[in-house]
GROMACS .gro file of C-alpha atoms in nm:
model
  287
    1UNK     CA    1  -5.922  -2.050   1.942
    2UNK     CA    2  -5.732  -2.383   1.885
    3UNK     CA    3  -5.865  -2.697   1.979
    4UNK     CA    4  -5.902  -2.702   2.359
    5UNK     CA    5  -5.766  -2.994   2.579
    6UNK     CA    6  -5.647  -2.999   2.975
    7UNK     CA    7  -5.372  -2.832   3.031
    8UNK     CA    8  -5.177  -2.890   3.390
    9UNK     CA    9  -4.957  -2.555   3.454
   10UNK     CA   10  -4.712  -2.638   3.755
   11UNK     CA   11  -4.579  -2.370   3.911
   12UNK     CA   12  -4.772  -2.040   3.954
   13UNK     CA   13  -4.543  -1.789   3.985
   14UNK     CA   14  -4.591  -1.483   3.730
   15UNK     CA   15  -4.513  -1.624   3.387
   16UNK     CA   16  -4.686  -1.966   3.527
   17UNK     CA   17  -4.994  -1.778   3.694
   18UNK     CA   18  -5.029  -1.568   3.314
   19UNK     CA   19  -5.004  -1.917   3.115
   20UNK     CA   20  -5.278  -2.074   3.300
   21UNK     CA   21  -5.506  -1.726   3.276
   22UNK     CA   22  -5.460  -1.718   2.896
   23UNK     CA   23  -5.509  -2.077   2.855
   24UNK     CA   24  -5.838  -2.134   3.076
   25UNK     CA   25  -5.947  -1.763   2.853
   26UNK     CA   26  -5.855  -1.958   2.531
   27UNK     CA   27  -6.121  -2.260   2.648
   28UNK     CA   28  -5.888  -2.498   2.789
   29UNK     CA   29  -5.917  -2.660   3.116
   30UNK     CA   30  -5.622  -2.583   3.331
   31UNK     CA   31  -5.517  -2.760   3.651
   32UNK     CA   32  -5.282  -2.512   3.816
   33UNK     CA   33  -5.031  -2.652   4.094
   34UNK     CA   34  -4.836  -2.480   4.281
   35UNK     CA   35  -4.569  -2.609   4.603
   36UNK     CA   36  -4.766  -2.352   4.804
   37UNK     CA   37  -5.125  -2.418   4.741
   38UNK     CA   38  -5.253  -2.062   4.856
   39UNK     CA   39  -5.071  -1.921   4.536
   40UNK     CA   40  -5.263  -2.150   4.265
   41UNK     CA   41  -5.588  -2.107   4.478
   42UNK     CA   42  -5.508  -1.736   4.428
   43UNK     CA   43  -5.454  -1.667   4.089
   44UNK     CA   44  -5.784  -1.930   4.019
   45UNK     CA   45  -6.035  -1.716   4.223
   46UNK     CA   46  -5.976  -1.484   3.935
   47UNK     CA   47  -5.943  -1.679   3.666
   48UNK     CA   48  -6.208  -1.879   3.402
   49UNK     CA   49  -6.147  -2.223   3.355
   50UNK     CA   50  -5.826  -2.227   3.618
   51UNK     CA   51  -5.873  -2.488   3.931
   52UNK     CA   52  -5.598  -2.491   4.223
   53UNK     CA   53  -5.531  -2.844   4.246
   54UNK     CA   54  -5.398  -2.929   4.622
   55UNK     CA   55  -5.232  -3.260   4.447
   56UNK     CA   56  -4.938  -3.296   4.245
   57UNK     CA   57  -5.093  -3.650   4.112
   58UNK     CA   58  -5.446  -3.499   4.076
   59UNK     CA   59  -5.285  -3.199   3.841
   60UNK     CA   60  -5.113  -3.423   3.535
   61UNK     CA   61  -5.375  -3.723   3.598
   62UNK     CA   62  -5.553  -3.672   3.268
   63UNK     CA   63  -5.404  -3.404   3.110
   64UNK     CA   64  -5.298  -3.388   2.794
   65UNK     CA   65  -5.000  -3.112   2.805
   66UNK     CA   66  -4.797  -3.046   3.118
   67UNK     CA   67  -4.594  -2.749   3.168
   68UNK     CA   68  -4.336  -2.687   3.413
   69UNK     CA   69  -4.283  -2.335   3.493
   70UNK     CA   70  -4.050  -2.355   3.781
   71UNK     CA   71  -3.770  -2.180   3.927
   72UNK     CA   72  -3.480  -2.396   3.811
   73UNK     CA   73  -3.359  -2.750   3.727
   74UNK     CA   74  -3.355  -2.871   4.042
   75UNK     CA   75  -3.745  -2.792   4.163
   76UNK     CA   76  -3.803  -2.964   3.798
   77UNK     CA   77  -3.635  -3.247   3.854
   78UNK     CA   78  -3.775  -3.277   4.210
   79UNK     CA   79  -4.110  -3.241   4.109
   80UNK     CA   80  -4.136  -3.403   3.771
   81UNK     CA   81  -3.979  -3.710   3.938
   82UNK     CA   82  -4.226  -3.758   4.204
   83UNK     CA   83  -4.519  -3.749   3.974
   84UNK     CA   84  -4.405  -3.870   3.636
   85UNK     CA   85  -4.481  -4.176   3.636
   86UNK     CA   86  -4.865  -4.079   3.691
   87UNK     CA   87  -4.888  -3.872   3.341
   88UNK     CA   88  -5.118  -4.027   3.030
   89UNK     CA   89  -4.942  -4.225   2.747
   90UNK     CA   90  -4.977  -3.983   2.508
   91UNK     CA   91  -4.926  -3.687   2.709
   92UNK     CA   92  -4.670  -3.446   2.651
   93UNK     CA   93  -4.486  -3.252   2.888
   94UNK     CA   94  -4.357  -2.909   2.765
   95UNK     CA   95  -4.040  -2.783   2.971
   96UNK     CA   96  -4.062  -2.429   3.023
   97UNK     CA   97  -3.879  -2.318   3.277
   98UNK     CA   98  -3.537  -2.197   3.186
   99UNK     CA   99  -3.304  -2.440   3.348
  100UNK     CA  100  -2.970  -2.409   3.116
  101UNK     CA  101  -2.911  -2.672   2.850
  102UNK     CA  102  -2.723  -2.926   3.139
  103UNK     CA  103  -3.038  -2.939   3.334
  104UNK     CA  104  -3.265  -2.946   3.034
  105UNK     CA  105  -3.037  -3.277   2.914
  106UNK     CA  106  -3.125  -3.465   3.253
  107UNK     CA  107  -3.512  -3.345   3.225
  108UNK     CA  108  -3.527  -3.508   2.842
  109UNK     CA  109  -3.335  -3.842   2.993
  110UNK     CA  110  -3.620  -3.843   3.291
  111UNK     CA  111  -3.846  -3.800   3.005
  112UNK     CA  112  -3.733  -4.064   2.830
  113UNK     CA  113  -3.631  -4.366   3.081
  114UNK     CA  114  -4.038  -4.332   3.128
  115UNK     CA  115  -4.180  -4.282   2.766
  116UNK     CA  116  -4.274  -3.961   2.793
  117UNK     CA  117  -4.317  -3.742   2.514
  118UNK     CA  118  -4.078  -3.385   2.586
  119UNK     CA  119  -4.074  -3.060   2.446
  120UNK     CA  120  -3.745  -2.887   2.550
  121UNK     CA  121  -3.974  -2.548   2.560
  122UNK     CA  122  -3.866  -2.188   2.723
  123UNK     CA  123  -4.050  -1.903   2.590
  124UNK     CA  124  -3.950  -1.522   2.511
  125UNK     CA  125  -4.130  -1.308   2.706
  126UNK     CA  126  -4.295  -1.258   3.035
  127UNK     CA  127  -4.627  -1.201   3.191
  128UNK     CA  128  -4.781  -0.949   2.990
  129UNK     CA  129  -4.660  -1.165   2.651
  130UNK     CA  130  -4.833  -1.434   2.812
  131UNK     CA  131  -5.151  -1.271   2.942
  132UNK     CA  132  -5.168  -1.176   2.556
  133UNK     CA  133  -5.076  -1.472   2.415
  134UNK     CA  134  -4.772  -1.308   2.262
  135UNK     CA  135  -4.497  -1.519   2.380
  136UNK     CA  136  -4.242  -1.666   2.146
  137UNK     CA  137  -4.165  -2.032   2.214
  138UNK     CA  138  -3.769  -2.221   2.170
  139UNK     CA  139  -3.891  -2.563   2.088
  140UNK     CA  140  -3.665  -2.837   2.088
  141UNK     CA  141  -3.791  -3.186   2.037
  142UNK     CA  142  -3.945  -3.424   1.736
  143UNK     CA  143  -4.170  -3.265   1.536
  144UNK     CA  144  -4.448  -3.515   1.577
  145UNK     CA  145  -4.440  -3.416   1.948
  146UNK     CA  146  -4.471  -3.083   1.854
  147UNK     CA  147  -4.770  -3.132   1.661
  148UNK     CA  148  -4.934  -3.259   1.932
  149UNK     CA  149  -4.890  -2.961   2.173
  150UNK     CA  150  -4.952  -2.728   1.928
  151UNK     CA  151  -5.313  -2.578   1.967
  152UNK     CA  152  -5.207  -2.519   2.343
  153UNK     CA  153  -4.893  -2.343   2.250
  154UNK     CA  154  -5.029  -2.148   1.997
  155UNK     CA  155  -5.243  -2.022   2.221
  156UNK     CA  156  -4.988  -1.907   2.423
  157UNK     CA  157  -4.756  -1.774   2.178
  158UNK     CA  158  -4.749  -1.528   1.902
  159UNK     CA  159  -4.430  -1.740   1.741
  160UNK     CA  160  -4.391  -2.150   1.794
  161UNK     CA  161  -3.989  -2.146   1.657
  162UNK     CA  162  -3.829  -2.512   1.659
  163UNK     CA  163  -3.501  -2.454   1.681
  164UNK     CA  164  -3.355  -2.795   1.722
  165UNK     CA  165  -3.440  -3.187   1.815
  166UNK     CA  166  -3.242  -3.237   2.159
  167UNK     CA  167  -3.212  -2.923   2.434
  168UNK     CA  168  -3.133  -2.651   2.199
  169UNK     CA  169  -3.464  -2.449   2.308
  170UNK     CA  170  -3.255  -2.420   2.643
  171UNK     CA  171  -2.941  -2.279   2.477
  172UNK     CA  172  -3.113  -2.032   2.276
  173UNK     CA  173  -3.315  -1.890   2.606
  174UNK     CA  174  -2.980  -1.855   2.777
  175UNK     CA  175  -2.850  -1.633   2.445
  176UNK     CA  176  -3.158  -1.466   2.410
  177UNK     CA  177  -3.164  -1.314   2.818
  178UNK     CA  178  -2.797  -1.247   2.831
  179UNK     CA  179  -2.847  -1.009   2.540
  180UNK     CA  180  -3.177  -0.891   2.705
  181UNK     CA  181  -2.968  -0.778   3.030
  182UNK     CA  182  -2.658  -0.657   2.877
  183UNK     CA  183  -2.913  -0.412   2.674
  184UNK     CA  184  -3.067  -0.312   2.957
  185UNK     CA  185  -2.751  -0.225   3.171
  186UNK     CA  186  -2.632  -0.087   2.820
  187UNK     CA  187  -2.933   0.125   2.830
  188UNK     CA  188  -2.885   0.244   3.192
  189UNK     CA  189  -2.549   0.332   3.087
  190UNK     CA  190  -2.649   0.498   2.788
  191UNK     CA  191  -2.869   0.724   2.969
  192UNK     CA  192  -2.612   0.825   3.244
  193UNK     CA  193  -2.429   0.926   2.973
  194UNK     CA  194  -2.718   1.105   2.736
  195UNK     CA  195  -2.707   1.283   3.143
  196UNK     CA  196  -2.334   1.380   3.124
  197UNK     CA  197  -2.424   1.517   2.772
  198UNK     CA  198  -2.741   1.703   2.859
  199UNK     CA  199  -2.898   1.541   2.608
  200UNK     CA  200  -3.287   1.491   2.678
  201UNK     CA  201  -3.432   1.127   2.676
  202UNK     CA  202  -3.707   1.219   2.456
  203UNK     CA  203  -3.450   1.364   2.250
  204UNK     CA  204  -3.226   0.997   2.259
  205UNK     CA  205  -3.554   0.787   2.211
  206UNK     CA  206  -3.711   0.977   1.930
  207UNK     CA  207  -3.357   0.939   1.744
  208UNK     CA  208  -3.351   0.592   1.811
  209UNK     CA  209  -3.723   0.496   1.656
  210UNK     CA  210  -3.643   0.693   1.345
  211UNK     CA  211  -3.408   0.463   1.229
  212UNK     CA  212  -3.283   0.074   1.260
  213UNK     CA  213  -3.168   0.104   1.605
  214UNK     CA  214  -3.463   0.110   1.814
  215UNK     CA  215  -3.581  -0.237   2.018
  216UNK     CA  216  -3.887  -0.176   2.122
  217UNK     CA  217  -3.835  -0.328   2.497
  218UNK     CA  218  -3.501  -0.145   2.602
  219UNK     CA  219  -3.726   0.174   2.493
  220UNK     CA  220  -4.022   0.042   2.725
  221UNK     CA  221  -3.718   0.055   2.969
  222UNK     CA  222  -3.653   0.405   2.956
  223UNK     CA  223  -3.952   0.542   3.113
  224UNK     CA  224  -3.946   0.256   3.390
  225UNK     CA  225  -3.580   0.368   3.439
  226UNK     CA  226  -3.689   0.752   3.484
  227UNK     CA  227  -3.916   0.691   3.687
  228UNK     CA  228  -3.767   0.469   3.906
  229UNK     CA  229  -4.053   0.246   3.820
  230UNK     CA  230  -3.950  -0.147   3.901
  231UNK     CA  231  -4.301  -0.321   3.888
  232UNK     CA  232  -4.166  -0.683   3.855
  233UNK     CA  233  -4.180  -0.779   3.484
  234UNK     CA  234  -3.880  -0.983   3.427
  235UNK     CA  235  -3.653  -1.016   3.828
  236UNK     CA  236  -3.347  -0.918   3.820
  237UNK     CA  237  -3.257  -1.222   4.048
  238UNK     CA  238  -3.370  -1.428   3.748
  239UNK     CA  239  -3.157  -1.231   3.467
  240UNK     CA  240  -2.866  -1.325   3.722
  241UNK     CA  241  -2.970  -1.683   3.769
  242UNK     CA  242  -2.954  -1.697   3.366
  243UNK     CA  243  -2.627  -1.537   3.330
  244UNK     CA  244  -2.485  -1.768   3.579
  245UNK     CA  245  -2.673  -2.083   3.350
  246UNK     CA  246  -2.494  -1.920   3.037
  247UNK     CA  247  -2.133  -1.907   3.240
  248UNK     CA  248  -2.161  -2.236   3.351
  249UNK     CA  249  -2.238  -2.315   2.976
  250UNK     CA  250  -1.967  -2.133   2.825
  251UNK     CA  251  -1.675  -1.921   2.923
  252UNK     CA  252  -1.798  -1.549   3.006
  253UNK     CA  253  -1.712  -1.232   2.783
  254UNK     CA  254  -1.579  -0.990   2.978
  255UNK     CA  255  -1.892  -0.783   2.869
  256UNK     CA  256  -2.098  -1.042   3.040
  257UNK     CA  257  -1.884  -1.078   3.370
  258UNK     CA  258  -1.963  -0.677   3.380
  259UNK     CA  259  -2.331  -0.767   3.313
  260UNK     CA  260  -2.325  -1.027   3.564
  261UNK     CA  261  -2.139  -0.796   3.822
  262UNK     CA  262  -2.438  -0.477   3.812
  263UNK     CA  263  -2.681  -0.787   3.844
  264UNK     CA  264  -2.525  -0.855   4.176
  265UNK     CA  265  -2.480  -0.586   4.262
  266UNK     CA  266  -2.842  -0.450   4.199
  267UNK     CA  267  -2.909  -0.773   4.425
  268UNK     CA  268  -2.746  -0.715   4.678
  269UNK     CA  269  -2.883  -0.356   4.684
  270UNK     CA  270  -3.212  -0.468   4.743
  271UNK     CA  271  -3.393  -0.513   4.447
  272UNK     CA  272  -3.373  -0.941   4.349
  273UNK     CA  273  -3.730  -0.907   4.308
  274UNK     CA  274  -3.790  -0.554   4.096
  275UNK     CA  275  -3.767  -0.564   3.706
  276UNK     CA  276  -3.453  -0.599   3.542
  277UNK     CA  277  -3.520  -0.234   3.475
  278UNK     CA  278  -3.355  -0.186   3.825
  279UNK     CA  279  -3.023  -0.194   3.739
  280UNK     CA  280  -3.034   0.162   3.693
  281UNK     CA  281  -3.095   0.251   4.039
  282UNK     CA  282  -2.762   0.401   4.098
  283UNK     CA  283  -2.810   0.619   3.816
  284UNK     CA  284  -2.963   0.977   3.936
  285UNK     CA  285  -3.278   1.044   3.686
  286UNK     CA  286  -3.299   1.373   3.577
  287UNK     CA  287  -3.544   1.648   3.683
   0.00000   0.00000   0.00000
């Protein structure tokens, strides 16, 4: 374990909820906020050295590290701005929601027109990464700053990568999902077609993992997909919120306007809030 500190997680949604369970495991003290209270109060009642805090103030009073881990720039900027003026001197606030590399500019200049240390921070991965501590973070910032949120992120994370000095953590999380959902509508694809073929799954998969071609998470994705099993991991409204970050960033492929199309349309079928595994629910598994 690395040296343990007080953490305040805000935001306990799943990857939020799974960062404050690993870090109050790991010996920290976590204060986990959350807009609606009954959330944080839940996930504590099950989890060592996790307290719901009912106050925004109360949670970052004190801590050393604050993490963000909400939906999108805007509930970041709302909530950072009502409360940072209340965090430590010396603490340092790690930015982990994935907000695009726009949003993640106007966090750092919040960050800054107070003197607060930033970490532009996304991770790769979601809750089960982060129940292990497996998750890989996309650091942006100084590197002193880094140093000093270090023992909480390494608890966290299986990889601490610092990829840059200003928002480039942001930019590489965008780059890093959109090739997470093309391969998984790739996949789908791939297995309507192994269909057409008759060619069994097994058959595909055990081709794939005896050579250079297999990614271990797109083949996780084939039994979900068979099963029609869409146990929220990673929502497919969020894949589509990040492709929509990415186009705003940059002019679309047309393979990622077709990416961004089965996202909406797996929406609007239904399932925003199954795993991105879901975009193969049009596809007829076979028997």
């Amino acid at each position: 374990m690395s040296q343990a500190s007080t953490v305040a997680v805000l935001g306990a949604g799943a990857l939020g909820a799974a960062m404050a369970m690993r870090l109050g495991e790991t010996g920290h003290e976590v204060r986990l906020w959350n807009r609606t209270e009954e959330r944080a109060r839940a996930v504590a009642e099950q989890a060592a050295g996790v307290t719901a805090v009912r106050a925004l103030e109360d949670a970052v009073s004190g801590a050393s590290v604050v993490i963000t881990v909400l939906r999108d720039g805007d509930a970041v900027t709302e909530v950072m701005s009502d409360v940072i003026a209340r965090l430590d001197d010396d603490a340092v606030w790690v930015q982990a929601s994935t907000v695009g590399p726009r949003d993640a500019g106007v966090l750092a200049g919040l960050a800054r027109d107070h003197g607060v240390a930033y970490l532009d921070a996304p991770v790769s991965g979601s809750t089960a990464p982060a129940r292990q501590g497996r998750l890989v973070w996309l650091v942006a910032g100084p590197e002193n700053v880094l140093a000093r949120a270090r023992p909480v992120l390494d608890d966290l994370g299986s990889s601490v990568l610092h990829v840059g000095t200003d928002v480039e953590g942001s930019a590489v999380k965008l780059v890093v999902n959109a090739w997470m959902a093309a391969s998984t509508v790739a996949m789908s694809d791939v297995l309507a077609l192994c269909d057409a073929l008759g060619i069994d799954h097994a058959t595909f998969v055990r081709v794939l993992e005896a050579g250079p071609l297999a990614m271990p998470y797109e083949l996780q994705k084939v039994g979900a997909m068979d099963d029609a099993s869409y146990a929220p991991g990673f929502a497919v409204q969020l894949a589509l919120k990040d492709i929509d970050l990415a186009a705003a960033a940059a002019t679309p492929s047309p393979l990622l306007e077709a990416v961004r199309d089965r996202l909406d349309a797996t929406v609007a079928a239904g399932h925003d809030r199954d795993d991105l595994a879901a975009v193969d629910y049009l596809r007829k598994p076979p028997s």
